[in-house]
Short mmCIF file of C-alpha atoms and ligand atoms in Angstrom, two decimals:
data_model
loop_
_atom_site.label_atom_id
_atom_site.label_comp_id
_atom_site.label_asym_id
_atom_site.label_seq_id
_atom_site.Cartn_x
_atom_site.Cartn_y
_atom_site.Cartn_z
CA MET A 14 18.76 20.94 8.55
CA ARG A 15 15.83 21.17 10.97
CA ILE A 16 12.66 19.67 9.61
CA CYS A 17 9.10 19.41 10.82
CA VAL A 18 6.98 16.58 9.33
CA VAL A 19 3.25 16.98 9.91
CA GLY A 20 1.31 13.71 9.81
CA THR A 21 3.07 10.69 11.29
CA GLY A 22 1.47 7.86 9.29
CA TYR A 23 3.05 5.44 6.80
CA VAL A 24 4.64 8.26 4.82
CA GLY A 25 5.34 10.87 7.51
CA LEU A 26 6.85 8.43 9.98
CA VAL A 27 9.05 6.69 7.41
CA THR A 28 10.25 9.85 5.63
CA GLY A 29 10.77 11.73 8.90
CA THR A 30 12.79 8.84 10.31
CA CYS A 31 14.87 8.57 7.13
CA PHE A 32 15.58 12.31 7.16
CA ALA A 33 16.86 11.84 10.74
CA GLU A 34 18.94 8.87 9.60
CA ASN A 35 20.48 11.21 7.01
CA GLY A 36 21.63 13.54 9.77
CA HIS A 37 18.82 16.10 9.86
CA THR A 38 16.99 16.99 13.06
CA VAL A 39 13.36 16.03 12.68
CA PHE A 40 10.17 16.85 14.58
CA CYS A 41 7.32 14.52 13.66
CA VAL A 42 3.91 15.99 14.49
CA ASP A 43 0.54 14.28 14.67
CA VAL A 44 -2.89 15.09 16.10
CA ASP A 45 -3.18 11.52 17.38
CA GLN A 46 -1.93 11.77 20.98
CA ALA A 47 -1.90 7.99 21.51
CA LYS A 48 0.24 7.51 18.39
CA ILE A 49 2.73 10.14 19.55
CA ASP A 50 2.84 8.75 23.11
CA GLY A 51 3.53 5.29 21.71
CA LEU A 52 6.25 6.54 19.37
CA LYS A 53 8.02 8.30 22.22
CA GLU A 54 8.38 4.82 23.73
CA ASN A 55 9.44 3.38 20.35
CA LYS A 56 6.07 1.65 19.91
CA LEU A 57 5.28 1.85 16.21
CA PRO A 58 1.70 2.35 15.01
CA ILE A 59 2.44 0.45 11.78
CA TYR A 60 4.41 -2.58 10.72
CA GLU A 61 7.23 -1.71 8.34
CA PRO A 62 10.42 -3.79 8.11
CA GLY A 63 13.51 -2.07 9.51
CA LEU A 64 11.65 0.96 10.82
CA GLU A 65 11.66 0.18 14.53
CA ASP A 66 15.46 0.15 14.85
CA LEU A 67 15.79 3.44 12.95
CA VAL A 68 13.11 5.11 15.10
CA SER A 69 14.64 4.03 18.38
CA GLY A 70 18.22 4.74 17.28
CA ASN A 71 17.51 8.24 16.02
CA GLN A 72 15.23 9.06 18.91
CA GLN A 73 17.93 8.03 21.34
CA ILE A 74 20.46 10.46 19.88
CA GLY A 75 17.89 13.27 19.78
CA ARG A 76 17.64 13.59 16.00
CA LEU A 77 14.07 12.30 15.88
CA ASN A 78 11.36 13.84 18.05
CA PHE A 79 7.63 13.19 18.32
CA THR A 80 5.08 15.77 19.40
CA THR A 81 1.48 16.94 19.03
CA ASP A 82 2.64 20.57 19.33
CA LEU A 83 2.85 21.86 15.75
CA ALA A 84 3.63 25.46 16.75
CA GLY A 85 6.49 24.37 19.01
CA ALA A 86 7.89 22.02 16.37
CA MET A 87 7.70 24.70 13.68
CA ASP A 88 9.61 27.16 15.84
CA GLN A 89 12.60 24.88 15.52
CA ALA A 90 12.32 24.05 11.81
CA GLU A 91 13.14 25.75 8.51
CA VAL A 92 11.28 23.24 6.36
CA VAL A 93 7.78 21.91 7.08
CA PHE A 94 6.56 18.79 5.28
CA ILE A 95 2.85 18.05 5.01
CA ALA A 96 2.36 14.26 5.00
CA VAL A 97 -1.23 13.92 6.17
CA GLY A 98 -3.78 11.64 4.53
CA THR A 99 -5.67 12.63 1.37
CA PRO A 100 -8.50 10.05 1.47
CA GLN A 101 -11.12 9.60 -1.18
CA ALA A 102 -14.13 11.93 -0.93
CA ASP A 103 -17.65 10.70 -1.76
CA ASP A 104 -17.35 11.93 -5.36
CA GLY A 105 -14.01 10.15 -5.90
CA SER A 106 -11.88 13.28 -5.61
CA ALA A 107 -9.05 13.62 -3.09
CA ASN A 108 -10.33 15.04 0.17
CA LEU A 109 -7.89 17.81 1.05
CA LYS A 110 -9.36 18.82 4.41
CA TYR A 111 -6.35 17.54 6.38
CA VAL A 112 -3.90 19.29 4.07
CA TRP A 113 -5.78 22.59 4.37
CA ALA A 114 -6.06 22.24 8.16
CA VAL A 115 -2.27 21.94 8.36
CA ALA A 116 -1.73 24.82 5.91
CA ASP A 117 -3.98 27.06 8.01
CA ALA A 118 -2.21 26.00 11.20
CA ILE A 119 1.17 26.84 9.65
CA ARG A 120 -0.09 30.27 8.52
CA ASP A 121 -1.57 30.98 11.96
CA ASN A 122 1.33 29.71 14.08
CA ALA A 123 4.59 30.22 12.19
CA LYS A 124 6.74 33.00 13.65
CA ASP A 125 8.97 33.25 10.60
CA SER A 126 9.05 32.26 6.94
CA LYS A 127 9.03 28.52 6.17
CA VAL A 128 9.52 26.34 3.13
CA VAL A 129 6.33 24.29 3.17
CA VAL A 130 6.52 21.06 1.17
CA ILE A 131 3.55 18.89 0.30
CA LYS A 132 4.57 15.22 0.40
CA SER A 133 1.00 13.91 0.47
CA THR A 134 -0.43 12.83 -2.89
CA VAL A 135 -2.53 15.80 -4.00
CA PRO A 136 -4.29 16.83 -7.21
CA VAL A 137 -2.76 19.30 -9.61
CA GLY A 138 -3.36 22.82 -8.36
CA THR A 139 -3.07 21.99 -4.65
CA ASN A 140 0.31 23.65 -4.41
CA GLU A 141 -1.10 26.83 -5.83
CA GLY A 142 -3.93 26.61 -3.29
CA LEU A 143 -1.37 26.09 -0.56
CA MET A 144 0.46 29.30 -1.50
CA GLU A 145 -2.78 31.28 -1.47
CA ARG A 146 -3.66 30.03 2.01
CA LEU A 147 -0.18 30.42 3.48
CA ASN A 148 0.31 33.89 2.09
CA SER A 149 -3.07 35.20 3.22
CA GLY A 150 -1.37 35.64 6.62
CA PRO A 151 1.20 38.21 7.75
CA ILE A 152 4.28 36.14 6.83
CA GLN A 153 5.23 35.15 3.29
CA HIS A 154 6.13 31.48 2.98
CA TYR A 155 7.58 29.33 0.23
CA GLY A 156 5.81 26.27 -1.15
CA ALA A 157 6.87 23.10 -2.94
CA SER A 158 5.57 19.78 -4.12
CA ASN A 159 7.67 16.71 -3.38
CA PRO A 160 5.63 13.55 -3.94
CA GLU A 161 6.60 10.33 -2.23
CA PHE A 162 7.16 7.11 -4.19
CA LEU A 163 7.85 4.67 -1.34
CA ARG A 164 6.21 1.25 -1.40
CA GLU A 165 4.69 -0.05 1.81
CA GLY A 166 6.58 -3.13 2.95
CA LEU A 167 9.77 -1.73 1.41
CA ALA A 168 9.27 1.81 2.64
CA VAL A 169 12.51 2.22 4.57
CA GLU A 170 14.57 0.73 1.76
CA ASP A 171 12.81 2.92 -0.83
CA CYS A 172 13.19 6.02 1.28
CA LEU A 173 16.89 5.49 1.93
CA ASN A 174 17.58 4.46 -1.68
CA PRO A 175 15.20 6.46 -3.86
CA GLU A 176 15.28 5.85 -7.61
CA ARG A 177 14.70 9.55 -8.14
CA ILE A 178 13.48 12.59 -6.24
CA VAL A 179 10.86 14.82 -7.82
CA VAL A 180 10.43 18.39 -6.63
CA GLY A 181 8.03 20.99 -7.93
CA VAL A 182 9.09 24.54 -7.17
CA ARG A 183 8.51 28.10 -8.31
CA ASP A 184 11.53 29.93 -6.91
CA GLN A 185 15.27 29.56 -6.40
CA HIS A 186 15.22 29.73 -2.59
CA THR A 187 12.90 26.71 -2.38
CA GLU A 188 14.91 24.77 -4.95
CA ASP A 189 18.16 25.49 -3.08
CA THR A 190 16.61 24.44 0.22
CA LEU A 191 15.39 21.14 -1.19
CA ARG A 192 18.72 20.51 -2.93
CA GLU A 193 20.47 20.96 0.43
CA LEU A 194 17.96 18.70 2.16
CA TYR A 195 18.44 15.93 -0.39
CA ALA A 196 22.21 16.38 -0.74
CA PRO A 197 22.88 13.02 1.01
CA TYR A 198 21.18 11.37 -1.97
CA THR A 199 22.25 13.55 -4.87
CA SER A 200 25.86 13.31 -3.68
CA ILE A 201 25.73 9.55 -4.38
CA GLY A 202 24.17 9.98 -7.82
CA VAL A 203 20.40 9.97 -7.21
CA SER A 204 18.66 12.25 -9.73
CA LEU A 205 16.75 15.20 -8.34
CA LEU A 206 14.25 16.30 -10.97
CA VAL A 207 13.21 19.91 -10.65
CA MET A 208 9.97 20.91 -12.36
CA GLY A 209 6.90 23.07 -11.83
CA PRO A 210 4.53 22.03 -9.01
CA GLU A 211 1.81 21.09 -11.51
CA SER A 212 4.11 18.63 -13.28
CA SER A 213 5.36 17.25 -9.99
CA GLU A 214 1.82 16.68 -8.72
CA MET A 215 0.91 15.09 -12.04
CA THR A 216 3.99 12.84 -11.97
CA LYS A 217 2.83 11.10 -8.82
CA TYR A 218 -0.66 10.36 -10.16
CA THR A 219 0.65 9.28 -13.54
CA ALA A 220 3.03 6.80 -11.91
CA ASN A 221 0.40 5.20 -9.69
CA CYS A 222 -2.23 5.10 -12.40
CA LEU A 223 0.14 3.51 -14.90
CA LEU A 224 1.08 0.81 -12.38
CA ALA A 225 -2.60 0.19 -11.60
CA CYS A 226 -3.21 0.01 -15.34
CA ARG A 227 -0.58 -2.71 -15.79
CA ILE A 228 -2.16 -4.79 -13.04
CA SER A 229 -5.69 -4.46 -14.40
CA PHE A 230 -4.45 -5.24 -17.91
CA MET A 231 -2.74 -8.40 -16.69
CA ASN A 232 -5.85 -9.39 -14.74
CA GLU A 233 -7.85 -9.20 -17.95
CA MET A 234 -5.22 -11.23 -19.79
CA ALA A 235 -5.28 -13.78 -16.93
CA ASN A 236 -9.04 -14.16 -17.22
CA LEU A 237 -8.68 -14.74 -20.94
CA CYS A 238 -5.80 -17.22 -20.39
CA GLU A 239 -8.10 -19.32 -18.20
CA GLN A 240 -10.65 -19.58 -21.00
CA VAL A 241 -8.24 -20.33 -23.85
CA GLY A 242 -6.02 -22.84 -22.06
CA ALA A 243 -2.99 -20.56 -21.64
CA ASP A 244 -0.90 -20.07 -18.50
CA VAL A 245 -0.55 -16.40 -17.55
CA THR A 246 2.67 -17.07 -15.60
CA GLN A 247 4.33 -18.20 -18.80
CA VAL A 248 2.83 -15.32 -20.74
CA ARG A 249 4.11 -12.91 -18.10
CA GLU A 250 7.60 -14.34 -18.37
CA GLY A 251 7.40 -14.14 -22.12
CA ILE A 252 6.57 -10.45 -22.15
CA GLY A 253 8.53 -9.43 -19.03
CA MET A 254 11.84 -10.17 -20.73
CA ASP A 255 10.99 -7.64 -23.41
CA SER A 256 12.99 -4.59 -22.34
CA ARG A 257 10.24 -2.33 -23.68
CA ILE A 258 7.87 -3.89 -21.13
CA GLY A 259 10.00 -5.08 -18.19
CA PRO A 260 9.00 -7.68 -15.59
CA LYS A 261 7.43 -5.56 -12.84
CA PHE A 262 3.76 -5.04 -12.03
CA LEU A 263 2.68 -7.84 -14.33
CA ASN A 264 1.40 -10.22 -11.63
CA PRO A 265 -2.29 -10.95 -11.98
CA GLY A 266 -4.19 -11.63 -8.79
CA ALA A 267 -7.30 -10.98 -6.77
CA GLY A 268 -7.16 -7.24 -7.52
CA TYR A 269 -5.01 -4.43 -6.18
CA GLY A 270 -5.79 -2.71 -2.91
CA GLY A 271 -3.95 -0.38 -0.58
CA SER A 272 -4.16 3.23 0.32
CA CYS A 273 -2.92 4.53 -3.03
CA PHE A 274 -3.91 2.84 -6.31
CA PRO A 275 -7.70 2.77 -5.76
CA LYS A 276 -7.99 6.31 -4.46
CA ASP A 277 -5.38 7.81 -6.77
CA THR A 278 -7.00 6.42 -9.94
CA ARG A 279 -10.33 7.85 -8.82
CA ALA A 280 -8.78 11.18 -7.84
CA LEU A 281 -7.17 11.51 -11.26
CA MET A 282 -10.50 10.74 -12.95
CA SER A 283 -12.07 13.44 -10.82
CA LEU A 284 -9.32 15.92 -11.74
CA ALA A 285 -9.89 15.15 -15.42
CA ARG A 286 -13.65 15.67 -15.06
CA ASP A 287 -13.07 19.01 -13.34
CA ASN A 288 -10.89 20.05 -16.25
CA GLY A 289 -13.29 18.90 -18.95
CA VAL A 290 -11.05 16.05 -20.10
CA GLU A 291 -12.54 12.63 -20.71
CA LEU A 292 -10.20 9.84 -19.60
CA ARG A 293 -11.29 6.59 -21.23
CA ILE A 294 -8.74 4.06 -19.98
CA LEU A 295 -8.64 4.89 -16.27
CA PRO A 296 -12.31 4.21 -15.43
CA GLN A 297 -11.83 0.73 -16.90
CA VAL A 298 -8.67 0.18 -14.83
CA ASP A 299 -10.71 0.82 -11.70
CA ASN A 300 -13.68 -1.16 -12.98
CA VAL A 301 -11.58 -4.21 -13.93
CA ASN A 302 -10.05 -4.15 -10.47
CA GLU A 303 -13.38 -4.11 -8.66
CA VAL A 304 -14.65 -6.95 -10.87
CA GLN A 305 -11.44 -8.92 -10.25
CA LYS A 306 -11.99 -8.84 -6.48
CA GLN A 307 -15.51 -10.15 -7.02
CA LEU A 308 -14.32 -12.79 -9.50
CA PHE A 309 -12.00 -14.18 -6.86
CA PHE A 310 -14.94 -14.82 -4.57
CA GLU A 311 -16.81 -16.49 -7.42
CA LYS A 312 -13.79 -18.68 -8.17
CA LEU A 313 -13.64 -19.64 -4.49
CA SER A 314 -17.30 -20.48 -4.31
CA ASP A 315 -17.25 -22.39 -7.65
CA THR A 316 -14.24 -24.41 -6.52
CA ILE A 317 -15.94 -25.36 -3.24
CA GLY A 318 -18.79 -26.28 -5.53
CA HIS A 319 -21.84 -26.00 -3.31
CA ASP A 320 -23.84 -23.62 -1.16
CA LEU A 321 -21.51 -21.80 1.25
CA ASN A 322 -24.08 -21.62 4.01
CA GLY A 323 -22.59 -23.28 7.09
CA VAL A 324 -19.28 -24.00 5.30
CA THR A 325 -15.99 -23.03 6.96
CA VAL A 326 -13.42 -21.23 4.79
CA ALA A 327 -9.84 -20.43 5.82
CA ILE A 328 -8.06 -17.30 4.60
CA TRP A 329 -4.31 -16.81 4.57
CA GLY A 330 -3.35 -13.16 4.12
CA LEU A 331 -5.38 -10.08 4.97
CA ALA A 332 -2.98 -7.20 4.25
CA PHE A 333 -3.26 -5.71 0.76
CA LYS A 334 0.30 -6.89 0.13
CA PRO A 335 3.08 -8.61 2.09
CA GLN A 336 5.30 -6.87 4.65
CA THR A 337 2.65 -4.43 5.76
CA ASP A 338 -0.28 -4.41 8.16
CA ASP A 339 -2.20 -2.04 5.86
CA ILE A 340 -5.62 -3.43 4.90
CA ARG A 341 -7.04 -0.37 3.14
CA GLU A 342 -9.08 -1.67 0.17
CA ALA A 343 -7.48 -5.12 0.60
CA PRO A 344 -9.18 -7.83 -1.52
CA ALA A 345 -9.45 -9.98 1.64
CA LEU A 346 -12.03 -7.58 3.07
CA LEU A 347 -14.48 -8.10 0.20
CA THR A 348 -13.89 -11.86 0.25
CA ILE A 349 -14.66 -12.00 3.98
CA GLN A 350 -17.73 -9.82 3.51
CA ASN A 351 -19.01 -12.03 0.67
CA LEU A 352 -18.37 -15.21 2.65
CA LEU A 353 -20.24 -13.88 5.68
CA GLU A 354 -23.17 -12.82 3.51
CA ALA A 355 -23.26 -16.33 2.04
CA GLY A 356 -23.49 -17.78 5.56
CA ALA A 357 -19.95 -19.18 5.71
CA THR A 358 -17.78 -19.38 8.81
CA VAL A 359 -14.46 -17.60 8.26
CA ARG A 360 -11.12 -18.38 9.90
CA VAL A 361 -8.27 -16.01 9.08
CA TYR A 362 -4.53 -15.76 9.54
CA ASP A 363 -2.14 -12.91 8.75
CA PRO A 364 1.26 -12.31 10.36
CA GLU A 365 0.69 -8.57 10.84
CA ALA A 366 -2.75 -7.32 9.83
CA THR A 367 -5.05 -9.26 12.17
CA GLU A 368 -5.74 -6.43 14.59
CA ASN A 369 -6.67 -4.04 11.79
CA VAL A 370 -9.15 -6.58 10.41
CA ARG A 371 -10.53 -7.24 13.88
CA SER A 372 -11.43 -3.54 14.09
CA ILE A 373 -13.70 -4.07 11.04
CA PHE A 374 -15.18 -7.55 11.49
CA GLY A 375 -15.01 -7.88 15.31
CA ASP A 376 -16.24 -11.28 16.46
CA GLN A 377 -17.91 -12.17 13.14
CA ILE A 378 -14.83 -14.18 12.14
CA THR A 379 -12.16 -16.24 13.92
CA TYR A 380 -8.61 -14.83 14.10
CA CYS A 381 -5.91 -17.48 14.29
CA GLU A 382 -2.39 -17.03 15.61
CA ASP A 383 -1.01 -19.89 13.60
CA MET A 384 -1.35 -20.33 9.84
CA TYR A 385 -2.14 -24.03 10.13
CA GLY A 386 -4.62 -23.47 12.97
CA ALA A 387 -6.72 -21.38 10.58
CA LEU A 388 -7.28 -24.47 8.41
CA ASP A 389 -9.08 -26.61 11.00
CA ASP A 390 -12.35 -27.97 9.61
CA ALA A 391 -12.27 -25.64 6.61
CA ALA A 392 -13.66 -26.79 3.27
CA ALA A 393 -11.03 -24.71 1.44
CA LEU A 394 -8.08 -22.41 1.90
CA ALA A 395 -8.13 -19.03 0.13
CA ILE A 396 -4.80 -17.18 -0.24
CA LEU A 397 -4.99 -13.41 -0.59
CA THR A 398 -1.56 -12.06 0.36
CA GLU A 399 1.74 -13.48 -0.85
CA TRP A 400 3.54 -13.49 2.52
CA GLU A 401 6.89 -15.30 2.33
CA GLN A 402 5.84 -17.81 5.02
CA PHE A 403 3.11 -19.11 2.67
CA GLU A 404 5.62 -19.83 -0.10
CA ARG A 405 6.76 -23.27 1.07
CA PRO A 406 4.20 -24.51 3.58
CA ASP A 407 3.93 -28.05 4.95
CA PHE A 408 1.42 -29.41 2.45
CA ASN A 409 0.90 -32.58 4.53
CA GLU A 410 -0.16 -30.42 7.44
CA ILE A 411 -2.51 -28.46 5.19
CA GLN A 412 -4.13 -31.70 4.01
CA LYS A 413 -4.44 -33.01 7.55
CA ARG A 414 -6.14 -29.86 8.78
CA LEU A 415 -8.48 -29.07 5.89
CA GLN A 416 -11.74 -30.98 5.57
CA SER A 417 -10.91 -31.42 1.89
CA PRO A 418 -7.65 -30.52 0.12
CA VAL A 419 -8.84 -27.43 -1.74
CA ILE A 420 -6.78 -24.27 -2.24
CA VAL A 421 -7.93 -21.21 -4.15
CA ASP A 422 -4.92 -19.01 -4.66
CA GLY A 423 -5.39 -15.33 -5.44
CA ARG A 424 -1.61 -14.79 -5.62
CA ASN A 425 -0.38 -17.74 -7.73
CA MET A 426 1.99 -18.96 -5.03
CA TYR A 427 2.26 -22.60 -6.13
CA GLU A 428 2.82 -24.67 -9.27
CA PRO A 429 -0.46 -26.21 -10.48
CA ARG A 430 1.21 -29.46 -11.64
CA GLU A 431 2.91 -29.87 -8.28
CA MET A 432 -0.35 -29.25 -6.45
CA GLU A 433 -2.04 -31.85 -8.58
CA ARG A 434 0.70 -34.35 -7.71
CA LEU A 435 0.32 -33.53 -4.03
CA GLY A 436 -3.37 -34.30 -4.18
CA PHE A 437 -4.90 -30.86 -4.08
CA THR A 438 -7.74 -29.28 -5.92
CA TYR A 439 -5.97 -26.05 -6.80
CA ASN A 440 -7.41 -23.05 -8.56
CA SER A 441 -5.35 -19.94 -9.17
CA ILE A 442 -5.44 -16.86 -11.41
CA GLY A 443 -4.94 -17.14 -15.16
CA ARG A 444 -3.91 -20.80 -15.03
CA GLN A 445 -5.84 -24.01 -15.51
CA PRO A 446 -7.34 -25.47 -12.34
CA VAL A 447 -6.12 -28.91 -11.27
CA ARG A 448 -7.71 -31.73 -9.31
CA PRO A 449 -5.94 -34.38 -7.21
CA ALA A 450 -3.81 -36.93 -9.03
CA VAL A 451 -3.48 -39.00 -5.84
CA VAL A 452 -6.20 -40.14 -3.45
CA ALA A 453 -7.04 -37.43 -0.92
CA GLY A 454 -5.75 -38.24 2.55
CA GLN A 455 -2.76 -40.22 1.19
CA THR A 456 0.53 -39.02 2.68
CA VAL A 457 2.45 -36.81 0.24
CA GLU A 458 6.21 -36.87 -0.27
P1 NAD B 517 -1.88 7.76 7.11
O1 NAD B 517 -3.34 7.76 7.22
O2 NAD B 517 -1.09 6.53 7.47
O3 NAD B 517 -1.26 8.95 7.99
C1 NAD B 517 -1.77 10.24 8.02
C2 NAD B 517 -1.46 10.82 9.40
O4 NAD B 517 -1.78 12.23 9.40
C3 NAD B 517 -2.26 10.20 10.53
O5 NAD B 517 -1.39 9.75 11.55
C4 NAD B 517 -3.15 11.35 11.03
O6 NAD B 517 -3.43 11.28 12.42
C5 NAD B 517 -2.29 12.54 10.67
N1 NAD B 517 -2.99 13.83 10.63
C6 NAD B 517 -4.20 14.11 10.10
N2 NAD B 517 -4.48 15.42 10.26
C7 NAD B 517 -3.45 15.97 10.88
C8 NAD B 517 -3.14 17.29 11.32
N3 NAD B 517 -3.98 18.31 11.13
N4 NAD B 517 -1.97 17.51 11.94
C9 NAD B 517 -1.11 16.49 12.15
N5 NAD B 517 -1.34 15.22 11.77
C10 NAD B 517 -2.49 14.97 11.14
O7 NAD B 517 -1.56 8.18 5.61
P2 NAD B 517 -0.31 7.73 4.70
O8 NAD B 517 -0.54 6.35 4.16
O9 NAD B 517 0.96 8.03 5.42
O10 NAD B 517 -0.49 8.72 3.47
C11 NAD B 517 -0.22 10.11 3.58
C12 NAD B 517 -0.17 10.70 2.19
O11 NAD B 517 0.92 10.15 1.44
C13 NAD B 517 -1.42 10.44 1.35
O12 NAD B 517 -1.65 11.54 0.53
C14 NAD B 517 -1.01 9.24 0.51
O13 NAD B 517 -1.75 9.17 -0.70
C15 NAD B 517 0.45 9.54 0.25
N6 NAD B 517 1.27 8.38 -0.03
C16 NAD B 517 1.07 7.24 0.66
C17 NAD B 517 1.90 6.13 0.41
C18 NAD B 517 1.69 4.86 1.15
O14 NAD B 517 2.26 3.85 0.72
N7 NAD B 517 0.95 4.83 2.25
C19 NAD B 517 2.93 6.24 -0.55
C20 NAD B 517 3.11 7.44 -1.21
C21 NAD B 517 2.27 8.52 -0.95
#
């Protein structure tokens, strides 16, 4: 099939590329000329494992095309996906201005009837609004909802191996078109769930909000574990093996971030308010998360144990999670902000997200190209993203570089007992802090 994907960000670029990989001809459209120019030369605007090879391979054989010309791209496509951003508005609702701009452009430029599919995460009722806008023009179009469930960092894998595909449709033609589009998946057994657009839109929010809820719940349990002498890692294992619960999304930490959970929980609250429904759990999920980010800073400052003014602190991990350069609502941002306000000097390292953080903090902090270099003269190391390269570091090198062997770990990367043996002061989430069992500065085995 011939597909136009409007919005070439994390979702549009990955889904468009995967459609091309599945044999469709894809035109990815964006208003950002620099992004499109870069993509034409296989320069990716985001970091996502495995994506670069797929973009260059499919571009080379002409199945994947990048353009800023929506009208021209639409001329060649039967299906148009809308994958633009739906950021949070001031009142917490989803700001749909980009979605509506694309809908209006489709109505004003399409020369024939299209199946227009919203892939962006949008509140219930958006699909109905889309149909009204599209069909206020001379041509009657078809509309569908098809939310995206990919995870940043695993986006290509998720997109090529979806656990299920959800489509919200109102008519047979649209359903048939989407069934044909997704035939490469359904033919190997992936379920395609067909429902009304309202249920499809609601499915996406319910999924993200439930996942956010699990994380906030575990963060509260972790905070309680610290006070009662329990170890949340053991508790997590104990409950994760219960098939009614399952092991995923039970990791406590320094709070969730990213482009989805924070804004989607708030957008769902806003939708509920608009519909006169009082949601009681969700506001607390959001609230617990904001507090958890702040608690991490307090843990850091308590562990250092004195006024932070003039103190150097090293941070490993800036992205909101590993395998991405996305820093939207990342806990590291608040930690850096708090440290700067307290008068600390901040040295940071992240394998992929440095440039994005530089665009926020400029020369207020020091960006290091080497994870150990970030530690020089620091009073403590704070860990905020669980990148694989932090899993088994050279602890001798860490001790040599840090002023004092102090690690505050927002991602529970190490074993407290082992850290104690190695001579670290180590404070993590939901576990008891430890202090050195050997004299600081002594070589560790
Ligand atoms: P993004 O900010 O990375 O990308 C959006 C892109 O749309 C940008 O490149 C922007 O230039 C472009 N754009 C804006 N207006 C445009 C227009 N009129 N015409 C063409 N292009 C335009 O956003 P994203 O992270 O890809 O998210 C997109 C949507 O998908 C959001 O609704 C988000 O909630 C949802 N979603 C995101 C993820 C994720 O992990 N990032 C996962 C599932 C769903």
